[in-house]
Amino acid sequence: MNERDSEIMSQSLSMHGYVEGMDLESADLVILNTCSIRAKAEQKVMSLLGMLRKVKLAKPDMQICVAGCVAQQEGEHLLERMPHVDLVVGTQNIYNIGELLDLARTRPGYVAVAMQENYDIPRLMPARNEKISERLQAGDDVKLSKSAVFRKFVTIMQGCNNYCAYCVVPYTRGREISRKVNDIIEEVKVLVESGVKEITLLGQNVNSYGKTNIVTENGLPCSFADLLHKVAETEGLARLRFTTSNPKDLSDELMRSFRDIPSLCPQFHLPVQAGSDAVLKRMNRKYSVAQYLDLVDRLREYCPEIALSTDIIVGFPGETEEDFQGTMDLLDKVRYHGSFSFKYSDRPGTRASDFSDKVTEEVKTARLMRFQSRQDEISLERNREYIGRVKDIMVEDVGPESLKGRTDTNHIVHLHEHVVAKPGDFIDVEIYHAGQHSLKGKIV
Ligand code: 5AD
Ligand code: SF4
């Protein structure tokens, strides 16, 4: 989501005549787009801002802007600690970044963090990137992440109403609002016409798409599964993905989409967070371990090929050894292809930050290591299942004697041979080697 927000800011700024710079020395403007999901992300922002203070002493005209969730959360307070910041832009205000920078030029230390209850995601069309994709197809060496031209994010929702006890998102991104179906379809169309092959629909909790506001012109309901079917009709769209889902709202209709929509990739990120009912309850996740496992079974029934991944928090307040063992057991039951795991981190304003029985740092570190090393073993075993199989990959990068691509299951595949192909092409490869984080293949 932050990546997409950065792109929105850069598109909006290019309309205001800004050009993306390559280094700090030549930059007239620096924007830090920030994340506050865990304390570590926030600490990174503060240390970068400390470094920028020195740069600004030498270059007083350089504007410094802090955008995103840390900006939203800290607002004015950020200026107390970092008075050299020119502009603080909240999560709903990034669309006006150009005007806000103009304002900040005459009023340095400008803060724009207002949040609206009934916020409508602006209809911002993506900058057409056909020139870049044409140049890449023609074999030009374009200096930018090549896969970024063919794989794009489209925001379908903003905010979250779930209030999981540990999570700062409902406070930094506001109430849950779904974008209009037509706006989404139009944005996808423009992207695909400009050469994009793969779209990832983005929201904090996509399963509740269309539930909190009207998203169609005729006022009729449109579920997330309906939206997927509509987006999949876009001619030329080869791959469709989405993220993220809360298991509590996962409908059978959505699970069936993996069987029924050919372009919907067999890959699903389904954050479980913990494998103990007691912890899940205190997290306010509203599902049990048994219910989650049932979802996994049904998903695999509809789509046996599906590659599952998840998010895990270790050391949530009150997590006992037995609770944590539940998470380890769940890992062995589901055997995720991959996972993102984190030590619980106190976030300001969240319910869990007031819980008293905090787990020590040492215990959290030990549990995280146990979890991650077991996950690494499983990822390797899972990846070995692909050996000997032929997979269709989308080419992302081509070198003289190498090539990198991605499977529909979201596995990176490296080829170590000369292949005549361009980024954005699809080629069949046979997998002959598996590592923990990637596969090796040869052209068929
Ligand atoms: N501490 C640790 N991890 C967190 N996440 C969200 N909030 C916290 C927190 N306070 C993790 C969850 C979520 C992912 C995006 O970040 O696992 O799914
Ligand atoms: Fe945070 Fe829970 Fe909303 Fe996900 S569903 S953004 S974890 S509050």
XYZ file of C-alpha atoms and ligand atoms in Angstrom:
470
model
C 0.000 0.000 0.000
C 2.866 2.385 0.739
C 4.410 1.556 -2.594
C 1.178 2.496 -4.332
C 0.937 5.690 -2.264
C 4.481 6.641 -3.280
C 3.503 6.090 -6.879
C 0.417 8.278 -6.449
C 2.583 11.074 -5.043
C 5.105 10.757 -7.831
C 2.356 10.761 -10.495
C 0.755 13.783 -8.918
C 4.101 15.589 -8.657
C 5.022 14.863 -12.263
C 1.812 16.679 -13.227
C 3.164 19.629 -11.234
C 6.398 19.610 -13.250
C 8.598 17.688 -10.814
C 11.133 15.197 -12.162
C 12.329 12.203 -10.159
C 15.939 12.672 -9.017
C 18.570 10.010 -8.708
C 20.410 11.130 -5.576
C 20.108 13.256 -2.477
C 22.813 15.723 -3.534
C 20.855 16.999 -6.522
C 17.384 16.808 -4.965
C 15.304 19.937 -4.256
C 12.693 17.863 -2.476
C 12.867 14.747 -0.340
C 9.721 12.862 0.604
C 9.804 10.131 3.219
C 6.746 7.960 2.805
C 6.457 6.295 6.162
C 5.061 3.208 7.884
C 4.191 2.949 11.564
C 2.988 -0.657 11.726
C 5.799 -1.538 14.139
C 8.103 0.638 16.225
C 11.116 -0.341 14.116
C 9.656 1.199 10.953
C 9.078 4.425 12.850
C 12.613 4.440 14.284
C 13.987 4.224 10.753
C 12.090 7.390 9.813
C 13.474 9.255 12.797
C 17.059 8.290 12.068
C 16.692 9.220 8.381
C 15.254 12.574 9.408
C 18.217 13.111 11.732
C 20.557 12.525 8.791
C 18.538 14.899 6.590
C 18.909 17.671 9.174
C 22.611 17.870 8.279
C 21.907 17.830 4.537
C 19.454 20.671 4.972
C 22.014 22.789 6.841
C 24.159 22.720 3.709
C 21.148 23.090 1.370
C 18.574 25.281 3.154
C 16.261 25.460 0.104
C 15.753 21.724 -0.053
C 12.223 20.815 1.054
C 11.711 17.854 3.374
C 8.302 16.208 3.499
C 7.115 13.386 5.718
C 4.103 11.505 4.354
C 2.098 8.423 5.316
C 1.297 6.743 8.593
C 3.993 8.260 10.837
C 2.984 11.698 9.544
C -0.676 10.917 10.269
C 0.069 9.593 13.737
C 2.500 12.303 14.857
C 1.146 15.401 13.063
C 2.404 18.572 14.787
C 4.471 16.543 17.253
C 6.822 15.559 14.488
C 7.889 19.200 14.137
C 8.763 19.421 17.816
C 11.345 16.705 17.345
C 12.238 17.510 13.730
C 11.849 21.276 13.160
C 13.629 21.081 9.804
C 10.642 19.252 8.257
C 8.784 21.510 5.780
C 5.632 19.492 5.300
C 3.771 16.743 7.170
C 1.216 14.981 4.917
C -1.300 12.478 6.289
C -2.578 9.357 4.566
C -5.680 10.946 3.021
C -3.849 14.117 1.931
C -1.198 12.682 -0.372
C -3.349 13.332 -3.437
C -2.819 17.093 -2.967
C 0.909 16.845 -2.448
C 1.732 19.404 -5.165
C -0.474 22.178 -3.723
C 0.657 21.356 -0.198
C 4.337 21.704 -1.140
C 3.556 25.133 -2.621
C 1.888 26.138 0.635
C 4.817 24.831 2.645
C 7.221 26.939 0.632
C 5.754 30.112 2.158
C 4.816 28.432 5.441
C 7.505 25.877 6.319
C 6.324 23.406 8.937
C 2.911 23.012 7.285
C 0.826 20.143 8.652
C -1.951 18.496 6.570
C -3.322 15.497 8.441
C -7.090 16.117 8.422
C -9.120 12.915 8.035
C -12.647 12.721 6.700
C -15.257 10.293 7.938
C -16.742 9.847 4.436
C -13.598 10.081 2.424
C -13.825 9.327 -1.287
C -10.630 8.015 -2.853
C -9.955 10.551 -5.624
C -10.283 9.427 -9.219
C -6.658 9.629 -10.138
C -5.751 7.995 -13.405
C -2.362 6.364 -13.544
C 0.277 8.111 -15.609
C 0.434 6.257 -18.884
C 3.534 4.146 -18.949
C 3.278 2.860 -22.504
C 6.457 4.636 -23.542
C 8.482 2.775 -20.942
C 6.939 -0.597 -21.737
C 7.453 0.013 -25.475
C 11.089 0.885 -24.895
C 11.579 -2.207 -22.754
C 9.908 -4.379 -25.362
C 12.278 -2.846 -27.939
C 15.211 -3.936 -25.784
C 16.145 -0.522 -24.336
C 17.948 -0.517 -21.029
C 15.508 1.569 -19.003
C 16.843 2.503 -15.587
C 14.050 1.463 -13.299
C 12.698 -1.645 -11.734
C 11.638 -3.415 -14.913
C 8.996 -5.606 -13.366
C 7.358 -2.453 -11.967
C 6.262 -1.585 -15.496
C 4.317 -4.817 -15.970
C 3.038 -5.387 -12.439
C 0.932 -2.687 -10.838
C -1.074 -2.151 -7.670
C -4.587 -0.736 -7.777
C -6.113 0.520 -4.538
C -9.681 -0.690 -4.051
C -10.170 0.269 -0.403
C -8.807 2.629 2.173
C -8.725 2.280 5.934
C -9.948 -0.475 8.249
C -12.783 -0.929 10.755
C -11.553 -4.108 12.400
C -9.572 -2.805 15.347
C -7.360 -5.826 15.912
C -5.955 -5.107 19.359
C -2.330 -4.705 18.243
C -2.914 -2.720 15.059
C -2.433 0.984 14.413
C -3.953 0.955 10.902
C -7.523 1.978 11.865
C -6.006 5.064 13.525
C -3.550 6.006 10.788
C -5.657 5.150 7.745
C -9.089 5.932 9.081
C -12.505 4.357 8.483
C -12.944 1.687 5.882
C -14.071 3.033 2.508
C -14.389 1.136 -0.767
C -13.626 2.716 -4.089
C -16.246 2.848 -6.846
C -16.330 -0.199 -9.129
C -16.203 1.938 -12.282
C -13.143 3.875 -11.104
C -11.323 0.622 -10.391
C -12.252 -0.932 -13.745
C -11.222 2.220 -15.585
C -7.857 2.384 -13.821
C -7.181 -1.288 -14.577
C -8.107 -0.737 -18.228
C -5.754 2.224 -18.626
C -2.948 0.230 -17.026
C -3.482 -2.855 -19.173
C -3.684 -0.723 -22.342
C -0.321 0.754 -21.389
C 1.306 -2.681 -21.235
C 0.634 -3.876 -17.663
C 0.194 -7.665 -17.473
C -0.424 -8.199 -13.795
C -2.628 -6.295 -11.357
C -2.745 -6.643 -7.571
C -5.884 -5.218 -5.970
C -5.063 -3.575 -2.656
C -6.958 -3.054 0.559
C -6.440 -3.672 4.289
C -9.310 -6.116 4.284
C -10.514 -6.780 0.757
C -13.146 -9.319 1.857
C -15.336 -6.535 3.136
C -15.196 -4.622 -0.155
C -18.459 -2.785 -0.822
C -19.875 -3.410 2.640
C -19.521 0.026 4.202
C -20.471 2.285 1.300
C -22.212 2.162 -2.077
C -19.790 1.287 -4.870
C -22.066 0.930 -7.901
C -23.945 3.531 -9.925
C -27.284 1.728 -9.564
C -26.770 1.239 -5.837
C -26.836 -2.554 -6.100
C -24.367 -4.466 -3.952
C -21.026 -5.638 -5.360
C -19.021 -8.110 -3.310
C -15.277 -8.506 -3.573
C -15.763 -11.722 -5.564
C -18.058 -9.801 -7.968
C -15.355 -7.172 -8.353
C -12.734 -9.834 -9.098
C -14.925 -11.293 -11.836
C -15.434 -7.837 -13.345
C -11.732 -6.911 -13.244
C -10.797 -10.302 -14.720
C -12.864 -9.461 -17.813
C -10.337 -6.752 -18.769
C -8.933 -7.807 -22.117
C -5.181 -8.344 -22.019
C -4.920 -8.764 -18.251
C -2.859 -11.942 -17.811
C -2.596 -12.146 -14.032
C -4.739 -10.930 -11.189
C -3.841 -10.996 -7.478
C -5.117 -9.276 -4.354
C -4.072 -8.531 -0.807
C -4.951 -8.586 2.109
C -7.758 -10.674 3.577
C -8.952 -11.112 7.125
C -10.007 -14.770 7.587
C -13.084 -13.712 9.548
C -14.798 -12.391 6.389
C -13.565 -14.939 3.877
C -16.610 -16.056 1.910
C -17.114 -19.291 0.035
C -17.887 -17.189 -3.013
C -14.409 -15.654 -2.855
C -12.755 -19.041 -2.370
C -14.591 -20.363 -5.435
C -13.091 -17.496 -7.465
C -9.754 -19.311 -7.348
C -11.409 -22.196 -9.185
C -13.539 -20.104 -11.528
C -11.349 -17.172 -12.638
C -8.500 -18.407 -14.857
C -6.389 -15.247 -14.486
C -6.677 -15.203 -10.684
C -3.274 -16.478 -9.577
C -3.216 -19.552 -7.301
C -1.577 -17.616 -4.495
C -3.223 -16.413 -1.325
C -1.936 -14.378 1.603
C -4.163 -15.218 4.558
C -2.799 -13.703 7.783
C -3.516 -15.911 10.795
C -1.415 -13.968 13.382
C -1.443 -16.729 16.033
C -2.259 -20.400 16.514
C -3.936 -20.126 19.928
C -7.640 -19.414 20.403
C -6.950 -17.496 23.610
C -4.471 -15.194 21.856
C -6.724 -14.768 18.809
C -9.539 -13.734 21.118
C -7.416 -11.136 22.885
C -6.218 -9.928 19.472
C -9.889 -9.399 18.516
C -9.448 -11.465 15.364
C -12.947 -13.057 15.596
C -12.051 -16.550 14.318
C -10.718 -19.706 15.942
C -7.828 -21.911 14.879
C -10.320 -24.626 13.833
C -12.264 -22.173 11.673
C -9.052 -21.001 10.041
C -7.960 -24.563 9.292
C -11.366 -25.256 7.785
C -10.895 -22.275 5.426
C -7.506 -23.632 4.376
C -9.053 -27.037 3.613
C -11.823 -25.513 1.526
C -9.398 -23.275 -0.367
C -7.279 -26.291 -1.255
C -10.358 -28.174 -2.350
C -11.299 -25.423 -4.789
C -7.724 -24.826 -5.903
C -5.283 -27.658 -5.106
C -2.408 -25.676 -6.645
C -2.824 -22.691 -4.301
C 0.335 -21.382 -2.564
C -0.522 -20.016 0.867
C 1.350 -17.432 2.897
C 0.580 -15.740 6.187
C 1.524 -13.140 8.809
C 2.454 -14.164 12.354
C 2.945 -12.122 15.501
C 4.994 -13.769 18.259
C 4.975 -12.589 21.849
C 1.571 -10.895 21.893
C 0.852 -9.781 25.509
C 0.001 -12.821 27.618
C 1.249 -15.370 25.042
C 2.324 -18.448 27.016
C 4.716 -21.149 25.885
C 1.660 -23.313 25.212
C 0.024 -20.575 23.121
C 3.182 -20.221 21.076
C 3.366 -23.984 20.614
C -0.104 -23.652 19.066
C 1.403 -21.320 16.442
C 4.183 -23.826 15.730
C 1.608 -26.627 15.416
C -0.469 -24.547 13.022
C 2.607 -23.926 10.898
C 3.130 -27.684 10.617
C -0.516 -28.291 9.804
C -0.835 -25.671 7.068
C 2.745 -25.843 5.785
C 2.731 -22.343 4.313
C 4.832 -21.683 1.241
C 6.120 -18.610 3.043
C 5.302 -16.263 5.887
C 6.058 -12.872 7.376
C 6.646 -13.066 11.099
C 7.104 -10.272 13.592
C 7.761 -9.689 17.269
C 4.789 -7.974 18.866
C 5.428 -4.223 19.041
C 3.457 -1.739 21.184
C 1.723 0.879 19.058
C 0.319 4.104 20.479
C -3.447 4.184 20.991
C -4.002 0.462 20.419
C -5.801 -1.687 22.968
C -2.932 -4.151 23.336
C -0.535 -1.383 24.309
C -2.505 -1.157 27.582
C -2.367 -4.911 28.255
C -0.234 -5.598 31.299
C 1.292 -9.034 30.763
C 3.918 -8.112 28.168
C 6.312 -10.791 26.927
C 10.018 -10.028 27.372
C 12.227 -9.129 24.426
C 14.384 -12.254 24.975
C 11.371 -14.567 24.806
C 10.034 -12.793 21.719
C 13.397 -13.103 19.967
C 13.693 -16.806 20.800
C 10.142 -17.545 19.615
C 10.655 -15.615 16.388
C 13.814 -17.580 15.641
C 12.090 -20.887 16.339
C 9.216 -19.959 14.076
C 11.375 -18.655 11.253
C 13.745 -21.586 11.172
C 10.842 -24.046 10.959
C 9.235 -21.923 8.239
C 12.511 -21.931 6.283
C 12.576 -25.738 6.371
C 8.978 -25.933 5.201
C 9.500 -23.321 2.458
C 12.366 -25.396 1.110
C 10.288 -28.578 1.195
C 7.399 -26.775 -0.481
C 9.679 -25.319 -3.162
C 11.126 -28.775 -3.883
C 7.623 -29.887 -4.859
C 8.065 -27.820 -8.031
C 11.182 -29.692 -9.188
C 10.527 -31.438 -12.496
C 7.425 -29.393 -13.198
C 6.923 -26.947 -16.057
C 5.762 -23.481 -14.977
C 4.754 -20.453 -17.003
C 6.753 -17.452 -15.798
C 6.414 -13.764 -16.492
C 9.838 -12.410 -17.397
C 11.011 -9.565 -15.155
C 14.673 -9.115 -15.978
C 16.907 -10.363 -18.792
C 20.718 -10.473 -18.763
C 23.081 -11.821 -21.431
C 23.326 -15.230 -19.753
C 20.513 -15.079 -17.210
C 16.850 -14.336 -16.749
C 14.530 -13.733 -13.813
C 10.799 -14.337 -13.812
C 7.849 -15.070 -11.582
C 5.358 -17.927 -11.460
C 1.626 -17.530 -10.907
C 2.245 -18.907 -7.402
C 4.534 -15.871 -6.863
C 7.799 -17.799 -6.830
C 10.865 -16.134 -8.313
C 12.611 -18.336 -10.912
C 16.200 -17.773 -12.081
C 17.478 -19.089 -15.392
C 21.211 -19.290 -16.003
C 21.282 -19.488 -19.779
C 20.891 -17.223 -22.783
C 17.204 -16.726 -23.531
C 15.639 -14.571 -26.217
C 12.869 -12.888 -24.226
C 11.828 -9.460 -23.022
C 10.438 -8.257 -19.691
C 6.684 -8.783 -19.695
C 6.894 -11.931 -21.891
C 5.566 -15.274 -20.687
C 7.759 -18.351 -21.135
C 7.579 -21.981 -20.045
C 10.396 -23.216 -17.844
C 11.149 -26.530 -16.219
C 12.148 -26.249 -12.568
C 15.318 -28.212 -11.689
C 16.402 -26.681 -8.375
C 14.712 -25.212 -5.292
C 16.109 -22.881 -2.651
C 14.312 -21.413 0.358
C 13.362 -18.211 -1.393
C 13.585 -18.933 -5.121
C 13.655 -21.612 -7.809
C 15.968 -22.350 -10.713
C 14.646 -23.388 -14.088
C 15.608 -24.007 -17.692
C 13.747 -23.033 -20.805
C 11.487 -25.696 -22.270
N 3.336 -5.682 16.256
C 3.829 -6.655 15.459
N 3.325 -6.946 14.253
C 2.270 -6.229 13.823
N 1.540 -6.281 12.693
C 0.595 -5.342 12.738
N 0.657 -4.658 13.903
C 1.694 -5.204 14.597
C 2.282 -4.932 15.867
N 1.799 -3.979 16.673
C 1.785 -7.272 11.641
C 0.576 -8.185 11.448
C 0.006 -7.694 10.145
C 1.251 -7.243 9.413
C 1.019 -6.325 8.272
O 1.998 -6.596 10.409
O 1.044 -9.515 11.341
O -0.693 -8.695 9.440
Fe -4.918 -3.997 11.224
Fe -6.677 -5.957 11.758
Fe -7.326 -3.963 10.057
Fe -5.490 -5.805 9.303
S -7.669 -6.208 9.758
S -5.337 -3.541 9.070
S -4.467 -6.236 11.261
S -6.929 -3.736 12.258
